[in-house]
Amino acid sequence: KGKIDGRTSARAVLYTDILDVGYGDSIDVGSCLFNVPENTYLYNTADRLRSERIYIILDDAEDISVEARSSSRLRNILANYREDICGKLRLEMGADEGGFLAGMLFGKASGTIDGEQRTILSRCGIAHILAVSGLHISIAAAALMWLMRMLRANRFVAFAAMNVVLLLLIMMADSPVSAVRAAIMADMICTARLFRRQTDVFTSLSTAVLLICTVNPYSIYSAGFQMS
């Protein structure tokens, strides 16, 4: 996050081979070319990138310098933990099997599963298992609430613990919109039970859609949002 020419607020995503860059670090780009993505008859590139809050692409960046600030320690800790687990899975189980399991756990298909395997999964109609969505959120929430009941924890304490766990899970998976949608719906269901009220799926879904689209209206173009 920063400003272009000191005036316009913006956020840029930088893909680089600099390995010591973390979340929250300050990156200064001396010069670059701006490219506005467009939709084509082959793929709606602009819509997909806008759903990820990417509106321009920086090409031919030069004179890149990095200043470590460590302002996002929690996010860096979770990212490092995720990378460590993915690496151990690939090491112990093999590149293909470990990468597949890492994709199922963290939704990290990129970098863990090669393009040919992703194509096979897509043609089989099961590529969705590589996305962190309602299934992951439901399992985590149900397991934690069951544990809280076994420990006879106060229902408000259990509710707070569930929210903390879901938040960490979403951050570890890099905040996919499908997981955010599922977490909001689960939160509404648990809130209704907490205050002994009733809720329904459509009300929870509508509220989740409203909150997500308030933050980023282009989320409606996301495949994860549409399919979840």
PDB file of C-alpha atoms in Angstrom:
ATOM      1  CA  LYS A   1       0.000   0.000   0.000  1.00  0.00           C
ATOM      2  CA  GLY A   2       1.210   3.486  -0.782  1.00  0.00           C
ATOM      3  CA  LYS A   3       0.804   6.482  -3.073  1.00  0.00           C
ATOM      4  CA  ILE A   4       1.507   6.999  -6.749  1.00  0.00           C
ATOM      5  CA  ASP A   5       3.448  10.236  -7.328  1.00  0.00           C
ATOM      6  CA  GLY A   6       2.691  11.114  -3.715  1.00  0.00           C
ATOM      7  CA  ARG A   7      -0.988  11.770  -4.481  1.00  0.00           C
ATOM      8  CA  THR A   8      -3.072   8.739  -5.435  1.00  0.00           C
ATOM      9  CA  SER A   9      -3.529   5.979  -2.829  1.00  0.00           C
ATOM     10  CA  ALA A  10      -3.004   2.518  -4.274  1.00  0.00           C
ATOM     11  CA  ARG A  11      -2.059  -1.053  -3.494  1.00  0.00           C
ATOM     12  CA  ALA A  12       0.255  -3.047  -5.718  1.00  0.00           C
ATOM     13  CA  VAL A  13       1.014  -6.758  -5.816  1.00  0.00           C
ATOM     14  CA  LEU A  14       4.653  -7.448  -6.676  1.00  0.00           C
ATOM     15  CA  TYR A  15       5.889 -10.809  -7.947  1.00  0.00           C
ATOM     16  CA  THR A  16       9.633 -10.999  -7.425  1.00  0.00           C
ATOM     17  CA  ASP A  17      12.486 -13.413  -6.791  1.00  0.00           C
ATOM     18  CA  ILE A  18      13.529 -11.511  -3.666  1.00  0.00           C
ATOM     19  CA  LEU A  19      13.090 -14.182  -0.974  1.00  0.00           C
ATOM     20  CA  ASP A  20      13.402 -11.995   2.113  1.00  0.00           C
ATOM     21  CA  VAL A  21      10.288  -9.900   1.461  1.00  0.00           C
ATOM     22  CA  GLY A  22       7.464 -10.213   3.985  1.00  0.00           C
ATOM     23  CA  TYR A  23       4.020  -8.755   4.538  1.00  0.00           C
ATOM     24  CA  GLY A  24       4.187  -5.171   5.737  1.00  0.00           C
ATOM     25  CA  ASP A  25       7.598  -4.395   4.239  1.00  0.00           C
ATOM     26  CA  SER A  26       8.047  -1.158   2.316  1.00  0.00           C
ATOM     27  CA  ILE A  27       8.947  -1.612  -1.367  1.00  0.00           C
ATOM     28  CA  ASP A  28      10.114   1.355  -3.438  1.00  0.00           C
ATOM     29  CA  VAL A  29       9.880   1.107  -7.253  1.00  0.00           C
ATOM     30  CA  GLY A  30      12.020   3.623  -9.107  1.00  0.00           C
ATOM     31  CA  SER A  31      10.287   3.368 -12.485  1.00  0.00           C
ATOM     32  CA  CYS A  32       7.735   1.136 -14.190  1.00  0.00           C
ATOM     33  CA  LEU A  33       5.090   0.974 -16.899  1.00  0.00           C
ATOM     34  CA  PHE A  34       1.373   0.791 -16.062  1.00  0.00           C
ATOM     35  CA  ASN A  35      -0.841  -1.665 -17.888  1.00  0.00           C
ATOM     36  CA  VAL A  36      -4.626  -1.764 -17.458  1.00  0.00           C
ATOM     37  CA  PRO A  37      -5.909  -5.381 -17.805  1.00  0.00           C
ATOM     38  CA  GLU A  38      -8.789  -5.975 -20.205  1.00  0.00           C
ATOM     39  CA  ASN A  39     -11.317  -8.725 -20.804  1.00  0.00           C
ATOM     40  CA  THR A  40     -10.864 -10.847 -23.912  1.00  0.00           C
ATOM     41  CA  TYR A  41     -12.968 -13.436 -25.676  1.00  0.00           C
ATOM     42  CA  LEU A  42     -10.764 -16.111 -24.125  1.00  0.00           C
ATOM     43  CA  TYR A  43     -10.848 -14.990 -20.481  1.00  0.00           C
ATOM     44  CA  ASN A  44     -12.292 -12.188 -18.366  1.00  0.00           C
ATOM     45  CA  THR A  45      -8.921 -11.109 -17.043  1.00  0.00           C
ATOM     46  CA  ALA A  46     -10.022  -7.661 -15.874  1.00  0.00           C
ATOM     47  CA  ASP A  47     -13.012  -8.991 -13.917  1.00  0.00           C
ATOM     48  CA  ARG A  48     -10.952 -11.683 -12.194  1.00  0.00           C
ATOM     49  CA  LEU A  49      -8.214  -9.251 -11.180  1.00  0.00           C
ATOM     50  CA  ARG A  50     -10.724  -6.661  -9.979  1.00  0.00           C
ATOM     51  CA  SER A  51     -12.269  -9.287  -7.697  1.00  0.00           C
ATOM     52  CA  GLU A  52      -8.804  -9.504  -6.106  1.00  0.00           C
ATOM     53  CA  ARG A  53      -8.647  -5.681  -5.922  1.00  0.00           C
ATOM     54  CA  ILE A  54      -6.052  -5.463  -8.699  1.00  0.00           C
ATOM     55  CA  TYR A  55      -6.804  -2.706 -11.231  1.00  0.00           C
ATOM     56  CA  ILE A  56      -3.468  -2.025 -12.887  1.00  0.00           C
ATOM     57  CA  ILE A  57      -0.358  -4.078 -13.577  1.00  0.00           C
ATOM     58  CA  LEU A  58       3.174  -2.777 -13.171  1.00  0.00           C
ATOM     59  CA  ASP A  59       5.464  -3.955 -15.957  1.00  0.00           C
ATOM     60  CA  ASP A  60       9.211  -3.538 -16.410  1.00  0.00           C
ATOM     61  CA  ALA A  61       9.766  -2.390 -12.820  1.00  0.00           C
ATOM     62  CA  GLU A  62      13.289  -1.131 -12.169  1.00  0.00           C
ATOM     63  CA  ASP A  63      15.326   0.084  -9.215  1.00  0.00           C
ATOM     64  CA  ILE A  64      13.388  -1.964  -6.651  1.00  0.00           C
ATOM     65  CA  SER A  65      14.438  -1.588  -3.036  1.00  0.00           C
ATOM     66  CA  VAL A  66      12.959  -3.203   0.077  1.00  0.00           C
ATOM     67  CA  GLU A  67      12.746  -1.791   3.588  1.00  0.00           C
ATOM     68  CA  ALA A  68      11.858  -4.340   6.276  1.00  0.00           C
ATOM     69  CA  ARG A  69       9.277  -2.973   8.688  1.00  0.00           C
ATOM     70  CA  SER A  70       7.712  -6.132  10.178  1.00  0.00           C
ATOM     71  CA  SER A  71       4.393  -4.343  10.582  1.00  0.00           C
ATOM     72  CA  SER A  72       2.369  -7.520   9.862  1.00  0.00           C
ATOM     73  CA  ARG A  73       3.985  -9.970  12.240  1.00  0.00           C
ATOM     74  CA  LEU A  74       0.951 -12.201  12.710  1.00  0.00           C
ATOM     75  CA  ARG A  75       0.378 -12.497   8.969  1.00  0.00           C
ATOM     76  CA  ASN A  76       4.052 -13.295   8.395  1.00  0.00           C
ATOM     77  CA  ILE A  77       4.026 -15.921  11.157  1.00  0.00           C
ATOM     78  CA  LEU A  78       0.981 -17.622   9.610  1.00  0.00           C
ATOM     79  CA  ALA A  79       2.471 -17.440   6.117  1.00  0.00           C
ATOM     80  CA  ASN A  80       5.765 -18.948   7.312  1.00  0.00           C
ATOM     81  CA  TYR A  81       3.887 -21.709   9.157  1.00  0.00           C
ATOM     82  CA  ARG A  82       1.884 -22.478   6.011  1.00  0.00           C
ATOM     83  CA  GLU A  83       5.011 -22.638   3.862  1.00  0.00           C
ATOM     84  CA  ASP A  84       6.742 -24.848   6.437  1.00  0.00           C
ATOM     85  CA  ILE A  85       3.847 -27.336   6.549  1.00  0.00           C
ATOM     86  CA  CYS A  86       3.583 -27.392   2.736  1.00  0.00           C
ATOM     87  CA  GLY A  87       7.305 -28.076   2.457  1.00  0.00           C
ATOM     88  CA  LYS A  88       7.183 -30.901   5.001  1.00  0.00           C
ATOM     89  CA  LEU A  89       4.211 -32.519   3.253  1.00  0.00           C
ATOM     90  CA  ARG A  90       6.005 -32.495  -0.085  1.00  0.00           C
ATOM     91  CA  LEU A  91       9.173 -33.825   1.530  1.00  0.00           C
ATOM     92  CA  GLU A  92       7.521 -36.678   3.459  1.00  0.00           C
ATOM     93  CA  MET A  93       4.847 -37.706   0.936  1.00  0.00           C
ATOM     94  CA  GLY A  94       6.415 -36.766  -2.369  1.00  0.00           C
ATOM     95  CA  ALA A  95       5.987 -33.724  -4.586  1.00  0.00           C
ATOM     96  CA  ASP A  96       2.667 -34.754  -6.163  1.00  0.00           C
ATOM     97  CA  GLU A  97       0.911 -36.237  -3.124  1.00  0.00           C
ATOM     98  CA  GLY A  98       2.265 -33.637  -0.694  1.00  0.00           C
ATOM     99  CA  GLY A  99       1.366 -30.781  -3.014  1.00  0.00           C
ATOM    100  CA  PHE A 100      -2.154 -32.153  -3.449  1.00  0.00           C
ATOM    101  CA  LEU A 101      -2.674 -32.416   0.325  1.00  0.00           C
ATOM    102  CA  ALA A 102      -1.240 -28.925   0.853  1.00  0.00           C
ATOM    103  CA  GLY A 103      -3.725 -27.614  -1.689  1.00  0.00           C
ATOM    104  CA  MET A 104      -6.600 -29.285   0.151  1.00  0.00           C
ATOM    105  CA  LEU A 105      -5.504 -27.925   3.529  1.00  0.00           C
ATOM    106  CA  PHE A 106      -4.556 -24.374   2.622  1.00  0.00           C
ATOM    107  CA  GLY A 107      -6.031 -23.850  -0.831  1.00  0.00           C
ATOM    108  CA  LYS A 108      -2.475 -23.328  -2.035  1.00  0.00           C
ATOM    109  CA  ALA A 109      -2.687 -24.878  -5.486  1.00  0.00           C
ATOM    110  CA  SER A 110      -0.237 -22.429  -7.016  1.00  0.00           C
ATOM    111  CA  GLY A 111       3.317 -23.542  -6.303  1.00  0.00           C
ATOM    112  CA  THR A 112       2.283 -26.937  -4.912  1.00  0.00           C
ATOM    113  CA  ILE A 113       0.458 -28.530  -7.863  1.00  0.00           C
ATOM    114  CA  ASP A 114       1.699 -28.227 -11.437  1.00  0.00           C
ATOM    115  CA  GLY A 115      -0.428 -27.035 -14.314  1.00  0.00           C
ATOM    116  CA  GLU A 116      -1.080 -30.511 -15.722  1.00  0.00           C
ATOM    117  CA  GLN A 117      -2.508 -31.789 -12.442  1.00  0.00           C
ATOM    118  CA  ARG A 118      -4.726 -28.720 -12.073  1.00  0.00           C
ATOM    119  CA  THR A 119      -6.018 -29.280 -15.598  1.00  0.00           C
ATOM    120  CA  ILE A 120      -6.850 -32.909 -14.785  1.00  0.00           C
ATOM    121  CA  LEU A 121      -8.682 -31.909 -11.606  1.00  0.00           C
ATOM    122  CA  SER A 122     -10.638 -29.247 -13.505  1.00  0.00           C
ATOM    123  CA  ARG A 123     -11.681 -31.695 -16.216  1.00  0.00           C
ATOM    124  CA  CYS A 124     -12.808 -34.154 -13.536  1.00  0.00           C
ATOM    125  CA  GLY A 125     -14.915 -31.431 -11.945  1.00  0.00           C
ATOM    126  CA  ILE A 126     -13.201 -31.620  -8.553  1.00  0.00           C
ATOM    127  CA  ALA A 127     -10.899 -28.593  -8.706  1.00  0.00           C
ATOM    128  CA  HIS A 128     -12.992 -27.005  -5.944  1.00  0.00           C
ATOM    129  CA  ILE A 129     -11.393 -29.289  -3.335  1.00  0.00           C
ATOM    130  CA  LEU A 130      -8.247 -27.174  -3.651  1.00  0.00           C
ATOM    131  CA  ALA A 131     -10.069 -24.083  -2.360  1.00  0.00           C
ATOM    132  CA  VAL A 132     -10.556 -23.236   1.311  1.00  0.00           C
ATOM    133  CA  SER A 133     -14.311 -22.730   1.591  1.00  0.00           C
ATOM    134  CA  GLY A 134     -17.359 -23.750   3.589  1.00  0.00           C
ATOM    135  CA  LEU A 135     -16.150 -27.306   4.183  1.00  0.00           C
ATOM    136  CA  HIS A 136     -12.995 -26.170   5.980  1.00  0.00           C
ATOM    137  CA  ILE A 137     -14.864 -23.532   7.976  1.00  0.00           C
ATOM    138  CA  SER A 138     -17.634 -25.964   8.979  1.00  0.00           C
ATOM    139  CA  ILE A 139     -15.187 -28.636  10.129  1.00  0.00           C
ATOM    140  CA  ALA A 140     -13.121 -26.150  12.150  1.00  0.00           C
ATOM    141  CA  ALA A 141     -16.176 -24.506  13.735  1.00  0.00           C
ATOM    142  CA  ALA A 142     -17.916 -27.813  14.536  1.00  0.00           C
ATOM    143  CA  ALA A 143     -14.771 -29.371  16.031  1.00  0.00           C
ATOM    144  CA  LEU A 144     -14.070 -26.338  18.196  1.00  0.00           C
ATOM    145  CA  MET A 145     -17.645 -26.000  19.434  1.00  0.00           C
ATOM    146  CA  TRP A 146     -17.697 -29.726  20.291  1.00  0.00           C
ATOM    147  CA  LEU A 147     -14.464 -29.278  22.257  1.00  0.00           C
ATOM    148  CA  MET A 148     -15.896 -26.270  24.092  1.00  0.00           C
ATOM    149  CA  ARG A 149     -18.988 -28.278  25.060  1.00  0.00           C
ATOM    150  CA  MET A 150     -16.818 -31.126  26.347  1.00  0.00           C
ATOM    151  CA  LEU A 151     -14.865 -28.626  28.445  1.00  0.00           C
ATOM    152  CA  ARG A 152     -18.132 -27.044  29.650  1.00  0.00           C
ATOM    153  CA  ALA A 153     -16.866 -23.624  28.569  1.00  0.00           C
ATOM    154  CA  ASN A 154     -19.055 -20.552  28.808  1.00  0.00           C
ATOM    155  CA  ARG A 155     -20.957 -20.042  25.557  1.00  0.00           C
ATOM    156  CA  PHE A 156     -19.571 -16.529  25.125  1.00  0.00           C
ATOM    157  CA  VAL A 157     -16.025 -17.839  25.599  1.00  0.00           C
ATOM    158  CA  ALA A 158     -16.700 -20.587  23.065  1.00  0.00           C
ATOM    159  CA  PHE A 159     -18.075 -18.044  20.607  1.00  0.00           C
ATOM    160  CA  ALA A 160     -15.000 -15.822  20.979  1.00  0.00           C
ATOM    161  CA  ALA A 161     -12.649 -18.810  20.596  1.00  0.00           C
ATOM    162  CA  MET A 162     -14.429 -19.905  17.436  1.00  0.00           C
ATOM    163  CA  ASN A 163     -14.035 -16.462  15.898  1.00  0.00           C
ATOM    164  CA  VAL A 164     -10.326 -16.356  16.707  1.00  0.00           C
ATOM    165  CA  VAL A 165      -9.743 -19.801  15.177  1.00  0.00           C
ATOM    166  CA  LEU A 166     -11.726 -18.987  12.028  1.00  0.00           C
ATOM    167  CA  LEU A 167      -9.899 -15.687  11.625  1.00  0.00           C
ATOM    168  CA  LEU A 168      -6.509 -17.414  11.869  1.00  0.00           C
ATOM    169  CA  LEU A 169      -7.634 -20.110   9.414  1.00  0.00           C
ATOM    170  CA  ILE A 170      -8.775 -17.507   6.884  1.00  0.00           C
ATOM    171  CA  MET A 171      -5.558 -15.505   7.228  1.00  0.00           C
ATOM    172  CA  MET A 172      -3.480 -18.657   6.847  1.00  0.00           C
ATOM    173  CA  ALA A 173      -5.292 -19.421   3.583  1.00  0.00           C
ATOM    174  CA  ASP A 174      -4.662 -15.837   2.374  1.00  0.00           C
ATOM    175  CA  SER A 175      -8.270 -14.697   2.905  1.00  0.00           C
ATOM    176  CA  PRO A 176     -10.169 -16.379   0.035  1.00  0.00           C
ATOM    177  CA  VAL A 177     -13.615 -14.872  -0.499  1.00  0.00           C
ATOM    178  CA  SER A 178     -15.275 -18.302  -0.258  1.00  0.00           C
ATOM    179  CA  ALA A 179     -13.887 -18.815   3.244  1.00  0.00           C
ATOM    180  CA  VAL A 180     -14.870 -15.300   4.304  1.00  0.00           C
ATOM    181  CA  ARG A 181     -18.420 -15.928   3.110  1.00  0.00           C
ATOM    182  CA  ALA A 182     -18.618 -19.217   5.023  1.00  0.00           C
ATOM    183  CA  ALA A 183     -17.171 -17.665   8.186  1.00  0.00           C
ATOM    184  CA  ILE A 184     -19.729 -14.840   8.162  1.00  0.00           C
ATOM    185  CA  MET A 185     -22.591 -17.311   7.772  1.00  0.00           C
ATOM    186  CA  ALA A 186     -21.230 -19.551  10.531  1.00  0.00           C
ATOM    187  CA  ASP A 187     -20.817 -16.515  12.757  1.00  0.00           C
ATOM    188  CA  MET A 188     -24.440 -15.489  12.213  1.00  0.00           C
ATOM    189  CA  ILE A 189     -25.716 -18.976  13.000  1.00  0.00           C
ATOM    190  CA  CYS A 190     -23.684 -19.126  16.218  1.00  0.00           C
ATOM    191  CA  THR A 191     -24.712 -15.587  17.159  1.00  0.00           C
ATOM    192  CA  ALA A 192     -28.383 -16.501  16.818  1.00  0.00           C
ATOM    193  CA  ARG A 193     -27.906 -19.537  19.059  1.00  0.00           C
ATOM    194  CA  LEU A 194     -25.866 -17.476  21.503  1.00  0.00           C
ATOM    195  CA  PHE A 195     -28.753 -15.068  22.070  1.00  0.00           C
ATOM    196  CA  ARG A 196     -31.423 -17.767  21.622  1.00  0.00           C
ATOM    197  CA  ARG A 197     -32.754 -16.379  18.367  1.00  0.00           C
ATOM    198  CA  GLN A 198     -33.605 -17.984  15.045  1.00  0.00           C
ATOM    199  CA  THR A 199     -31.896 -17.486  11.712  1.00  0.00           C
ATOM    200  CA  ASP A 200     -32.101 -19.027   8.255  1.00  0.00           C
ATOM    201  CA  VAL A 201     -29.671 -19.780   5.468  1.00  0.00           C
ATOM    202  CA  PHE A 202     -30.923 -17.117   3.065  1.00  0.00           C
ATOM    203  CA  THR A 203     -30.692 -14.336   5.644  1.00  0.00           C
ATOM    204  CA  SER A 204     -27.150 -15.390   6.552  1.00  0.00           C
ATOM    205  CA  LEU A 205     -26.150 -15.677   2.894  1.00  0.00           C
ATOM    206  CA  SER A 206     -27.628 -12.275   2.021  1.00  0.00           C
ATOM    207  CA  THR A 207     -25.821 -10.650   4.940  1.00  0.00           C
ATOM    208  CA  ALA A 208     -22.523 -12.262   3.911  1.00  0.00           C
ATOM    209  CA  VAL A 209     -22.944 -11.078   0.323  1.00  0.00           C
ATOM    210  CA  LEU A 210     -23.794  -7.550   1.487  1.00  0.00           C
ATOM    211  CA  LEU A 211     -20.767  -7.304   3.778  1.00  0.00           C
ATOM    212  CA  ILE A 212     -18.340  -8.734   1.222  1.00  0.00           C
ATOM    213  CA  CYS A 213     -19.600  -6.537  -1.609  1.00  0.00           C
ATOM    214  CA  THR A 214     -19.503  -3.466   0.625  1.00  0.00           C
ATOM    215  CA  VAL A 215     -15.749  -3.970   1.021  1.00  0.00           C
ATOM    216  CA  ASN A 216     -15.174  -4.941  -2.630  1.00  0.00           C
ATOM    217  CA  PRO A 217     -18.119  -4.821  -5.080  1.00  0.00           C
ATOM    218  CA  TYR A 218     -16.039  -6.595  -7.724  1.00  0.00           C
ATOM    219  CA  SER A 219     -16.090  -9.746  -5.570  1.00  0.00           C
ATOM    220  CA  ILE A 220     -19.151 -10.844  -7.549  1.00  0.00           C
ATOM    221  CA  TYR A 221     -16.805 -11.634 -10.456  1.00  0.00           C
ATOM    222  CA  SER A 222     -14.756 -14.032  -8.353  1.00  0.00           C
ATOM    223  CA  ALA A 223     -15.251 -17.692  -9.236  1.00  0.00           C
ATOM    224  CA  GLY A 224     -14.792 -18.638  -5.589  1.00  0.00           C
ATOM    225  CA  PHE A 225     -17.548 -16.225  -4.604  1.00  0.00           C
ATOM    226  CA  GLN A 226     -19.976 -17.423  -7.302  1.00  0.00           C
ATOM    227  CA  MET A 227     -19.393 -21.143  -6.739  1.00  0.00           C
ATOM    228  CA  SER A 228     -19.549 -20.925  -2.943  1.00  0.00           C
TER     229      SER A 228
END
